[in-house]
Amino acid sequence: EAGVAQSPRYKIIEKRQSVAFWCNPISGHATLYWYQQILGQGPKLLIQFQNNGVVDDSQLPKDRFSAERLKGVDSTLKIQPAKLEDSAVYLCASSLVRGLQETQYFGPGTRLLVL
Amino acid sequence: AQKITQTQPGMFVQEKEAVTLDCTYDTSDPSYGLFWYKQPSSGEMIFLIYQGSYDQQNATEGRYSLNFQKARKSANLVISASQLGDSAMYFCAMREGSRDLRNQFYFGTGTSLTVIP
């Protein structure tokens, strides 16, 4: 079974530029998450999708971040315009919801550096 | 209050020895799940082990076991016979029971484990 795919793996941009990340979840996984992981910290949830609907985006900085999951499969996360503090690893995860035992499977992440 | 607390920023262990990584959690929900993930330098989070709040026995997965002490709200990860490839960050996480689909998934700050040859 193929895992969660993410691209690009690395991205360097200047502040005020735009950037987009792509995620392809495990086939059949209805739930998809985007996390931001700043160096030295645990992942912080940005947005959760159930199929193509947003379940939770309460921690997404909506003035600059946006995400979509058209057709309930692939997802993109966009930052426009980027700030220095957006430098982080952006992790995508997917899961089959099985009650409490909802194991999230993560992709390799995209490392973003904003200069 | 922090939902998940990992008090050990860094740990060292000799190869082939066992090591315990600490995790305490805070919840008033009677239904919850506890998870441990490994994050090597490559960045990917790898699922290791799961323990449900109603599980009677401690979870085990190969060299990983979870020392679940419900009354103390602790869920320590024990790695037996450490290998050099175990060097990584380890995150404890919790999912609280939820009647809706919203994620209530919390991660700790992680423990960096270094296995010494």
Coordinates of N, CA and C in Angstrom, one line a residue:
Chain A
E1 N 0.9 -1.2 0.0 CA 0.0 0.0 0.0 C 0.9 1.2 0.0
A2 N 0.6 2.2 -0.9 CA 1.4 3.4 -1.0 C 1.1 4.3 0.2
G3 N 2.1 5.0 0.6 CA 1.9 5.9 1.8 C 1.4 7.3 1.3
V4 N 1.4 8.2 2.2 CA 1.0 9.6 1.9 C 2.1 10.3 1.2
A5 N 1.8 10.9 0.0 CA 2.8 11.5 -0.8 C 2.7 13.0 -0.6
Q6 N 3.8 13.7 -0.6 CA 3.8 15.1 -0.5 C 4.9 15.7 -1.5
S7 N 4.6 16.9 -2.0 CA 5.6 17.5 -2.8 C 5.4 19.0 -2.7
P8 N 6.4 19.8 -2.9 CA 7.8 19.4 -3.0 C 8.3 19.0 -1.6
R9 N 9.5 18.4 -1.6 CA 10.1 18.0 -0.3 C 10.8 19.3 0.4
Y10 N 11.3 20.1 -0.4 CA 12.0 21.3 0.1 C 11.5 22.5 -0.8
K11 N 11.5 23.7 -0.1 CA 11.1 24.9 -0.8 C 11.8 26.1 -0.1
I12 N 12.4 26.9 -0.8 CA 13.0 28.1 -0.3 C 12.4 29.3 -1.0
I13 N 11.8 30.2 -0.3 CA 11.2 31.4 -0.9 C 11.6 32.6 -0.1
E14 N 11.3 33.8 -0.7 CA 11.5 35.0 0.0 C 10.2 35.5 0.6
K15 N 10.3 36.3 1.7 CA 9.1 36.7 2.3 C 8.3 37.5 1.3
R16 N 7.0 37.4 1.5 CA 6.0 38.0 0.7 C 5.7 37.3 -0.6
Q17 N 6.5 36.2 -0.9 CA 6.2 35.4 -2.0 C 5.1 34.4 -1.7
S18 N 4.6 33.7 -2.7 CA 3.5 32.7 -2.5 C 4.2 31.3 -2.7
V19 N 3.5 30.3 -2.0 CA 4.0 28.9 -2.1 C 2.8 28.0 -2.0
A20 N 2.9 26.9 -2.6 CA 1.8 25.9 -2.5 C 2.4 24.5 -2.3
F21 N 1.8 23.7 -1.5 CA 2.2 22.3 -1.2 C 1.1 21.4 -1.6
W22 N 1.5 20.2 -2.0 CA 0.5 19.2 -2.5 C 0.6 18.0 -1.6
C23 N -0.5 17.3 -1.4 CA -0.6 16.1 -0.7 C -1.6 15.1 -1.3
N24 N -1.1 13.9 -1.4 CA -2.0 12.8 -1.9 C -2.1 11.7 -0.8
P25 N -3.2 11.6 -0.2 CA -3.4 10.7 0.9 C -3.4 9.2 0.5
I26 N -3.4 8.3 1.5 CA -3.5 6.9 1.2 C -4.9 6.6 0.6
S27 N -4.9 5.8 -0.4 CA -6.2 5.5 -1.1 C -7.2 5.0 -0.1
G28 N -8.4 5.6 -0.2 CA -9.5 5.2 0.7 C -9.6 6.0 2.0
H29 N -8.6 6.8 2.3 CA -8.6 7.5 3.6 C -9.5 8.8 3.4
A30 N -10.5 8.9 4.2 CA -11.5 10.0 4.0 C -11.0 11.2 4.7
T31 N -10.2 11.1 5.7 CA -9.8 12.2 6.6 C -8.4 12.6 6.2
L32 N -8.2 13.9 6.0 CA -6.9 14.5 5.7 C -6.6 15.7 6.6
Y33 N -5.3 15.7 7.0 CA -4.9 16.8 7.9 C -3.7 17.5 7.4
W34 N -3.6 18.8 7.6 CA -2.3 19.5 7.4 C -1.9 20.0 8.8
Y35 N -0.6 19.8 9.0 CA 0.1 20.2 10.3 C 1.2 21.1 9.9
Q36 N 1.5 22.0 10.8 CA 2.7 22.9 10.8 C 3.6 22.4 11.9
Q37 N 4.9 22.1 11.6 CA 5.8 21.7 12.7 C 7.0 22.7 12.7
I38 N 7.1 23.5 13.6 CA 8.2 24.4 13.8 C 9.3 23.7 14.5
L39 N 10.5 24.0 14.1 CA 11.7 23.3 14.6 C 11.7 23.3 16.2
G40 N 11.8 22.0 16.7 CA 11.9 21.9 18.1 C 10.5 21.7 18.8
Q41 N 9.4 21.7 18.0 CA 8.1 21.6 18.5 C 7.4 20.4 17.9
G42 N 6.2 20.0 18.6 CA 5.4 19.0 18.0 C 4.5 19.6 16.9
P43 N 3.9 18.8 16.1 CA 3.0 19.3 15.0 C 1.8 20.0 15.6
K44 N 1.5 21.0 14.9 CA 0.3 21.8 15.2 C -0.7 21.7 14.1
L45 N -1.9 21.4 14.4 CA -3.0 21.2 13.4 C -3.3 22.5 12.7
L46 N -3.3 22.5 11.4 CA -3.8 23.7 10.7 C -5.2 23.5 10.2
I47 N -5.5 22.4 9.6 CA -6.8 22.1 9.0 C -7.1 20.6 8.9
Q48 N -8.3 20.3 9.0 CA -8.8 18.9 8.9 C -9.9 18.8 7.8
F49 N -9.8 17.9 6.9 CA -10.8 17.6 5.9 C -11.5 16.3 6.2
Q50 N -12.7 16.2 6.0 CA -13.4 14.9 5.9 C -14.0 14.9 4.5
N51 N -13.5 13.9 3.7 CA -13.8 14.0 2.2 C -13.4 15.3 1.7
N52 N -14.3 16.1 1.0 CA -13.9 17.4 0.5 C -14.4 18.5 1.4
G53 N -14.9 18.2 2.5 CA -15.4 19.2 3.4 C -14.5 19.5 4.6
V54 N -14.4 20.8 5.0 CA -13.6 21.2 6.1 C -14.3 20.9 7.4
V55 N -13.6 20.2 8.3 CA -14.1 19.8 9.6 C -13.6 20.8 10.6
D56 N -12.4 21.2 10.5 CA -11.8 22.1 11.6 C -10.7 22.9 10.9
D57 N -10.8 24.2 10.9 CA -9.8 25.1 10.4 C -9.6 26.2 11.4
S58 N -9.9 26.0 12.7 CA -9.8 27.0 13.7 C -8.4 27.6 13.9
Q59 N -7.4 26.8 13.6 CA -6.0 27.3 13.8 C -5.3 27.7 12.5
L60 N -6.0 27.7 11.5 CA -5.5 28.2 10.2 C -5.5 29.7 10.1
P61 N -4.3 30.3 9.9 CA -4.2 31.8 9.7 C -4.8 32.2 8.4
K62 N -6.1 32.4 8.4 CA -6.9 32.5 7.1 C -6.5 33.8 6.3
D63 N -5.8 34.7 7.0 CA -5.4 35.9 6.2 C -4.4 35.6 5.2
R64 N -3.6 34.5 5.4 CA -2.6 34.1 4.5 C -2.5 32.7 4.0
F65 N -3.2 31.8 4.8 CA -3.2 30.4 4.5 C -4.5 30.0 3.9
S66 N -4.5 29.1 2.9 CA -5.7 28.5 2.4 C -5.4 27.1 2.0
A67 N -6.5 26.3 2.0 CA -6.3 24.9 1.7 C -7.6 24.4 1.0
E68 N -7.5 23.5 0.1 CA -8.6 22.9 -0.5 C -8.4 21.4 -0.8
R69 N -9.5 20.7 -0.9 CA -9.4 19.3 -1.2 C -10.5 18.9 -2.2
L70 N -10.3 19.3 -3.4 CA -11.2 19.1 -4.4 C -11.4 17.6 -4.7
K71 N -12.6 17.1 -4.9 CA -12.9 15.7 -5.2 C -12.6 14.8 -4.0
G72 N -12.2 15.3 -2.9 CA -12.1 14.5 -1.7 C -10.9 13.6 -1.7
V73 N -9.9 13.9 -2.6 CA -8.7 13.1 -2.6 C -7.4 13.9 -2.3
D74 N -6.8 14.5 -3.4 CA -5.6 15.3 -3.2 C -6.0 16.6 -2.5
S75 N -5.0 17.2 -1.9 CA -5.2 18.5 -1.2 C -4.0 19.4 -1.5
T76 N -4.3 20.7 -1.5 CA -3.2 21.7 -1.6 C -3.3 22.7 -0.5
L77 N -2.2 23.1 0.0 CA -2.1 24.1 1.1 C -1.3 25.3 0.5
K78 N -1.8 26.5 0.6 CA -1.2 27.6 0.0 C -0.9 28.7 1.1
I79 N 0.2 29.4 0.9 CA 0.6 30.5 1.8 C 0.8 31.7 0.9
Q80 N 0.1 32.8 1.1 CA 0.2 34.0 0.3 C -0.2 35.2 1.1
P81 N 0.7 36.1 1.4 CA 2.1 36.1 1.2 C 2.8 35.4 2.4
A82 N 4.0 34.8 2.2 CA 4.7 34.1 3.2 C 5.4 35.1 4.1
K83 N 5.5 34.8 5.4 CA 6.3 35.5 6.4 C 7.5 34.7 6.9
L84 N 8.4 35.3 7.5 CA 9.6 34.6 8.0 C 9.2 33.5 9.0
E85 N 8.2 33.8 9.8 CA 7.7 32.8 10.9 C 7.0 31.6 10.3
D86 N 6.8 31.6 9.0 CA 6.2 30.4 8.3 C 7.2 29.3 8.0
S87 N 8.5 29.6 8.3 CA 9.5 28.6 8.1 C 9.2 27.4 9.0
A88 N 9.0 26.3 8.4 CA 8.6 25.1 9.2 C 8.5 23.9 8.3
V89 N 8.2 22.8 8.9 CA 7.9 21.6 8.1 C 6.4 21.5 8.0
Y90 N 5.8 21.3 6.8 CA 4.4 21.1 6.7 C 4.1 19.7 6.4
L91 N 3.4 19.1 7.3 CA 3.1 17.6 7.3 C 1.7 17.4 6.9
C92 N 1.5 16.5 6.0 CA 0.1 16.0 5.6 C -0.1 14.6 6.2
A93 N -1.2 14.4 6.7 CA -1.6 13.0 7.3 C -2.9 12.6 6.8
S94 N -3.2 11.3 6.7 CA -4.5 10.8 6.4 C -4.9 9.7 7.3
S95 N -6.1 9.4 7.5 CA -6.6 8.4 8.4 C -7.9 7.8 7.9
L96 N -8.1 6.5 8.3 CA -9.4 5.9 8.3 C -10.0 6.1 9.7
V97 N -11.1 6.8 9.8 CA -11.6 7.0 11.2 C -12.1 5.7 11.7
R98 N -11.6 5.3 12.8 CA -12.0 4.1 13.5 C -12.2 4.4 15.0
G99 N -13.0 5.3 15.2 CA -13.3 5.7 16.6 C -12.0 6.2 17.3
L100 N -11.7 5.8 18.5 CA -10.6 6.4 19.2 C -9.3 5.9 18.5
Q101 N -9.3 4.7 17.9 CA -8.1 4.2 17.4 C -7.9 4.8 16.0
E102 N -7.9 6.1 15.9 CA -7.7 6.7 14.6 C -6.2 7.0 14.4
T103 N -5.6 6.1 13.7 CA -4.2 6.2 13.5 C -4.0 7.1 12.3
Q104 N -3.2 8.2 12.4 CA -2.8 9.1 11.4 C -1.5 8.6 10.7
Y105 N -1.5 8.5 9.4 CA -0.3 8.2 8.7 C 0.2 9.4 8.0
F106 N 1.4 9.7 8.2 CA 2.0 11.0 7.8 C 2.9 10.8 6.5
G107 N 2.9 11.9 5.7 CA 3.8 12.0 4.6 C 5.2 12.4 5.0
P108 N 6.1 12.5 4.1 CA 7.5 12.9 4.5 C 7.6 14.4 4.8
G109 N 6.6 15.2 4.5 CA 6.7 16.6 4.9 C 7.3 17.5 3.8
T110 N 7.0 18.7 3.8 CA 7.7 19.7 3.0 C 8.4 20.7 3.9
R111 N 9.7 20.9 3.7 CA 10.4 21.8 4.5 C 10.5 23.2 3.8
L112 N 9.9 24.1 4.5 CA 9.8 25.5 3.9 C 10.7 26.4 4.7
L113 N 11.5 27.1 3.9 CA 12.4 28.2 4.5 C 12.0 29.5 3.8
V114 N 11.7 30.4 4.6 CA 11.3 31.8 4.1 C 12.4 32.7 4.5
L115 N 13.0 33.4 3.5 CA 14.2 34.3 3.7 C 13.7 35.7 3.7
Chain B
A1 N -3.7 24.1 30.7 CA -2.8 23.0 31.0 C -2.4 22.3 29.7
Q2 N -1.2 21.8 29.7 CA -0.8 21.0 28.5 C -1.5 19.7 28.5
K3 N -2.0 19.3 27.3 CA -2.7 18.0 27.1 C -1.7 16.9 27.2
I4 N -0.5 17.1 26.6 CA 0.5 16.0 26.6 C 1.8 16.7 27.1
T5 N 2.5 16.0 28.0 CA 3.7 16.5 28.5 C 4.8 15.5 28.4
Q6 N 5.9 15.9 27.7 CA 7.1 15.1 27.6 C 8.2 15.9 28.2
T7 N 8.7 15.4 29.4 CA 9.6 16.2 30.2 C 11.1 16.0 29.8
Q8 N 11.4 15.0 28.9 CA 12.7 14.7 28.6 C 13.0 15.3 27.2
P9 N 13.7 16.4 27.1 CA 14.0 16.9 25.8 C 15.0 16.0 25.0
G10 N 15.9 15.4 25.8 CA 16.9 14.5 25.1 C 17.3 13.4 26.0
M11 N 17.5 12.2 25.4 CA 17.8 11.0 26.1 C 19.0 10.3 25.3
F12 N 19.8 9.7 26.1 CA 20.9 8.8 25.5 C 20.7 7.4 26.0
V13 N 21.0 6.5 25.2 CA 21.0 5.1 25.6 C 22.1 4.3 24.9
Q14 N 22.6 3.3 25.6 CA 23.6 2.5 24.9 C 22.9 1.5 24.0
E15 N 23.6 1.2 22.9 CA 23.0 0.2 22.0 C 22.8 -1.1 22.8
K16 N 21.7 -1.8 22.5 CA 21.2 -3.0 23.1 C 20.6 -2.9 24.4
E17 N 20.6 -1.7 25.0 CA 20.0 -1.5 26.3 C 18.5 -1.1 26.1
A18 N 17.7 -1.1 27.1 CA 16.3 -0.6 27.1 C 16.3 0.8 27.5
V19 N 15.3 1.5 27.0 CA 15.1 2.9 27.4 C 13.6 3.2 27.5
T20 N 13.3 4.1 28.5 CA 11.9 4.5 28.7 C 11.8 6.0 28.4
L21 N 10.8 6.3 27.6 CA 10.5 7.7 27.3 C 9.2 8.1 27.9
D22 N 9.2 9.2 28.7 CA 8.1 9.5 29.5 C 7.0 10.3 28.8
C23 N 5.8 10.1 29.2 CA 4.7 10.9 28.6 C 3.6 10.9 29.7
T24 N 3.1 12.1 30.0 CA 1.9 12.2 30.8 C 0.9 13.0 30.1
Y25 N -0.4 12.8 30.4 CA -1.4 13.4 29.6 C -2.5 13.9 30.6
D26 N -3.3 14.8 30.0 CA -4.3 15.4 30.8 C -5.6 15.4 30.1
T27 N -6.6 14.8 30.6 CA -7.9 14.7 30.0 C -9.0 14.4 31.0
S28 N -10.2 14.9 30.9 CA -11.3 14.5 31.7 C -12.2 13.6 31.0
D29 N -11.9 13.3 29.7 CA -12.7 12.4 28.9 C -12.4 11.0 29.3
P30 N -13.4 10.2 29.6 CA -13.1 8.8 29.9 C -12.7 7.9 28.7
S31 N -12.9 8.4 27.5 CA -12.5 7.7 26.3 C -11.4 8.5 25.6
Y32 N -10.3 7.8 25.5 CA -9.2 8.5 24.7 C -8.3 7.4 24.2
G33 N -7.5 7.8 23.3 CA -6.4 6.9 22.7 C -5.1 7.6 22.8
L34 N -4.1 6.8 23.1 CA -2.7 7.3 23.2 C -1.8 6.7 22.1
F35 N -1.0 7.5 21.6 CA -0.1 7.1 20.4 C 1.3 7.5 20.7
W36 N 2.2 6.8 20.1 CA 3.6 7.2 20.0 C 4.0 7.2 18.5
Y37 N 4.7 8.2 18.2 CA 5.3 8.3 16.8 C 6.7 8.6 16.9
K38 N 7.4 8.1 15.9 CA 8.9 8.3 15.7 C 9.1 9.2 14.5
Q39 N 10.0 10.2 14.7 CA 10.3 11.1 13.6 C 11.8 11.1 13.4
P40 N 12.3 10.4 12.4 CA 13.7 10.4 12.1 C 14.1 11.7 11.5
S41 N 15.4 11.9 11.2 CA 15.8 13.2 10.6 C 15.2 13.5 9.3
S42 N 14.8 12.4 8.6 CA 14.1 12.6 7.3 C 12.8 13.4 7.4
G43 N 12.2 13.4 8.6 CA 11.0 14.2 8.8 C 9.7 13.5 8.9
E44 N 9.6 12.3 8.4 CA 8.4 11.6 8.3 C 8.0 11.1 9.7
M45 N 6.8 11.2 10.1 CA 6.2 10.7 11.4 C 5.8 9.3 11.2
I46 N 6.4 8.4 11.9 CA 6.1 7.0 11.8 C 5.3 6.5 13.0
F47 N 4.1 5.9 12.8 CA 3.3 5.4 13.9 C 4.0 4.2 14.5
L48 N 4.1 4.1 15.8 CA 4.7 3.0 16.5 C 3.7 2.2 17.3
I49 N 2.8 2.8 18.1 CA 2.0 2.0 19.0 C 0.8 2.8 19.5
Y50 N -0.2 2.0 19.8 CA -1.5 2.7 20.2 C -2.0 2.0 21.5
Q51 N -2.6 2.8 22.4 CA -3.2 2.3 23.6 C -4.5 2.9 23.8
G52 N -5.6 2.2 24.0 CA -6.9 2.7 24.2 C -7.1 2.9 25.7
S53 N -7.9 3.8 26.1 CA -8.1 4.1 27.5 C -8.8 2.9 28.2
Y54 N -9.6 2.1 27.5 CA -10.3 1.0 28.1 C -9.5 -0.4 27.9
D55 N -8.4 -0.3 27.3 CA -7.6 -1.5 27.1 C -7.1 -2.0 28.4
Q56 N -7.3 -3.3 28.7 CA -6.8 -3.8 30.0 C -5.3 -4.1 30.1
Q57 N -4.8 -4.4 28.9 CA -3.4 -4.8 28.9 C -2.6 -3.7 28.2
N58 N -1.3 -3.6 28.6 CA -0.4 -2.7 27.9 C -0.1 -3.2 26.5
A59 N -0.1 -2.2 25.6 CA 0.1 -2.5 24.2 C 1.6 -2.8 24.0
T60 N 1.8 -3.8 23.0 CA 3.2 -4.1 22.6 C 3.2 -4.3 21.1
E61 N 4.3 -3.8 20.5 CA 4.5 -4.0 19.1 C 6.0 -4.2 18.9
G62 N 6.4 -5.5 18.8 CA 7.8 -5.8 18.6 C 8.6 -5.3 19.8
R63 N 9.6 -4.5 19.5 CA 10.5 -4.0 20.6 C 9.9 -2.8 21.4
Y64 N 8.7 -2.4 20.9 CA 8.0 -1.3 21.6 C 6.9 -1.8 22.5
S65 N 6.9 -1.2 23.7 CA 5.8 -1.5 24.6 C 5.4 -0.2 25.3
L66 N 4.1 -0.1 25.6 CA 3.6 1.1 26.2 C 3.2 0.8 27.7
N67 N 3.9 1.5 28.6 CA 3.6 1.3 30.0 C 2.5 2.2 30.4
F68 N 1.3 1.7 30.4 CA 0.1 2.5 30.6 C -0.3 2.5 32.1
Q69 N -0.3 3.6 32.7 CA -0.7 3.7 34.1 C -1.8 4.8 34.2
K70 N -3.0 4.3 34.1 CA -4.2 5.2 34.0 C -4.4 6.1 35.1
A71 N -4.2 5.6 36.3 CA -4.4 6.4 37.5 C -3.4 7.6 37.6
R72 N -2.2 7.3 37.1 CA -1.2 8.4 37.1 C -1.2 9.2 35.8
K73 N -2.1 8.8 34.8 CA -2.2 9.5 33.5 C -0.8 9.5 32.9
S74 N -0.2 8.3 32.8 CA 1.1 8.3 32.1 C 1.1 7.2 31.1
A75 N 1.8 7.4 30.0 CA 1.9 6.4 28.9 C 3.3 6.4 28.4
N76 N 4.1 5.8 29.2 CA 5.6 5.8 28.8 C 5.9 4.8 27.7
L77 N 6.7 5.1 26.8 CA 7.2 4.2 25.8 C 8.4 3.5 26.2
V78 N 8.5 2.2 26.1 CA 9.7 1.4 26.4 C 10.2 0.8 25.1
I79 N 11.4 1.1 24.8 CA 12.1 0.5 23.7 C 13.1 -0.5 24.2
S80 N 13.0 -1.8 23.9 CA 13.9 -2.8 24.4 C 15.0 -3.0 23.3
A81 N 16.2 -3.4 23.8 CA 17.3 -3.7 22.9 C 17.5 -2.6 21.8
S82 N 17.8 -1.5 22.3 CA 18.0 -0.3 21.4 C 18.9 -0.6 20.2
Q83 N 18.6 0.0 19.1 CA 19.4 -0.1 17.9 C 19.8 1.3 17.4
L84 N 20.9 1.4 16.7 CA 21.3 2.7 16.2 C 20.2 3.4 15.4
G85 N 19.4 2.6 14.7 CA 18.3 3.2 13.9 C 17.2 3.8 14.7
D86 N 17.2 3.5 16.0 CA 16.2 4.1 16.9 C 16.5 5.6 17.2
S87 N 17.6 6.1 16.9 CA 17.9 7.5 17.1 C 17.0 8.3 16.3
A88 N 16.2 9.2 17.0 CA 15.1 10.0 16.3 C 14.4 10.8 17.4
M89 N 13.5 11.6 16.9 CA 12.6 12.3 17.9 C 11.4 11.4 18.1
Y90 N 10.9 11.4 19.3 CA 9.7 10.5 19.6 C 8.6 11.4 20.2
F91 N 7.4 11.3 19.6 CA 6.3 12.1 20.0 C 5.2 11.3 20.6
C92 N 4.7 11.7 21.8 CA 3.5 11.1 22.4 C 2.3 11.9 21.9
A93 N 1.2 11.3 21.7 CA 0.0 12.0 21.2 C -1.2 11.4 21.8
M94 N -2.3 12.2 21.9 CA -3.5 11.7 22.5 C -4.7 12.1 21.6
R95 N -5.7 11.3 21.4 CA -6.9 11.6 20.8 C -8.0 11.4 21.8
E96 N -8.8 12.5 22.1 CA -9.9 12.4 23.0 C -11.1 11.9 22.3
G97 N -12.0 11.2 23.1 CA -13.2 10.7 22.5 C -14.0 11.9 22.0
S98 N -14.6 11.7 20.9 CA -15.4 12.8 20.3 C -16.6 12.3 19.6
R99 N -17.7 13.0 19.8 CA -18.9 12.6 19.1 C -19.0 13.1 17.7
D100 N -18.2 14.1 17.4 CA -18.2 14.6 16.0 C -16.9 14.2 15.4
L101 N -16.7 14.8 14.2 CA -15.6 14.4 13.4 C -14.4 15.3 13.7
R102 N -14.6 16.3 14.5 CA -13.4 17.3 14.7 C -12.3 16.6 15.3
N103 N -11.1 16.9 14.8 CA -9.9 16.4 15.4 C -9.6 16.9 16.8
Q104 N -9.4 16.0 17.7 CA -9.0 16.4 19.0 C -7.7 15.6 19.3
F105 N -6.8 15.9 18.5 CA -5.5 15.2 18.5 C -4.4 16.1 19.0
Y106 N -3.7 15.7 20.1 CA -2.7 16.6 20.7 C -1.4 15.9 20.7
F107 N -0.3 16.6 20.3 CA 1.0 16.1 20.4 C 1.8 16.8 21.5
G108 N 2.8 16.0 22.0 CA 3.7 16.6 23.0 C 4.9 17.3 22.2
T109 N 5.8 17.8 22.9 CA 6.9 18.5 22.3 C 8.1 17.6 21.9
G110 N 8.0 16.3 22.2 CA 8.9 15.4 21.7 C 10.1 15.1 22.6
T111 N 10.8 14.0 22.5 CA 12.0 13.6 23.1 C 13.0 13.1 22.1
S112 N 14.2 13.7 22.1 CA 15.2 13.3 21.1 C 16.0 12.2 21.7
L113 N 16.0 11.0 21.1 CA 16.7 9.8 21.6 C 17.9 9.6 20.7
T114 N 19.1 9.4 21.4 CA 20.3 9.1 20.7 C 20.8 7.8 21.2
V115 N 21.0 6.9 20.3 CA 21.6 5.6 20.7 C 23.1 5.6 20.4
I116 N 23.8 5.2 21.5 CA 25.3 5.3 21.4 C 25.8 3.9 21.1
P117 N 26.7 3.8 20.1 CA 27.3 2.5 19.8 C 28.1 1.9 21.0

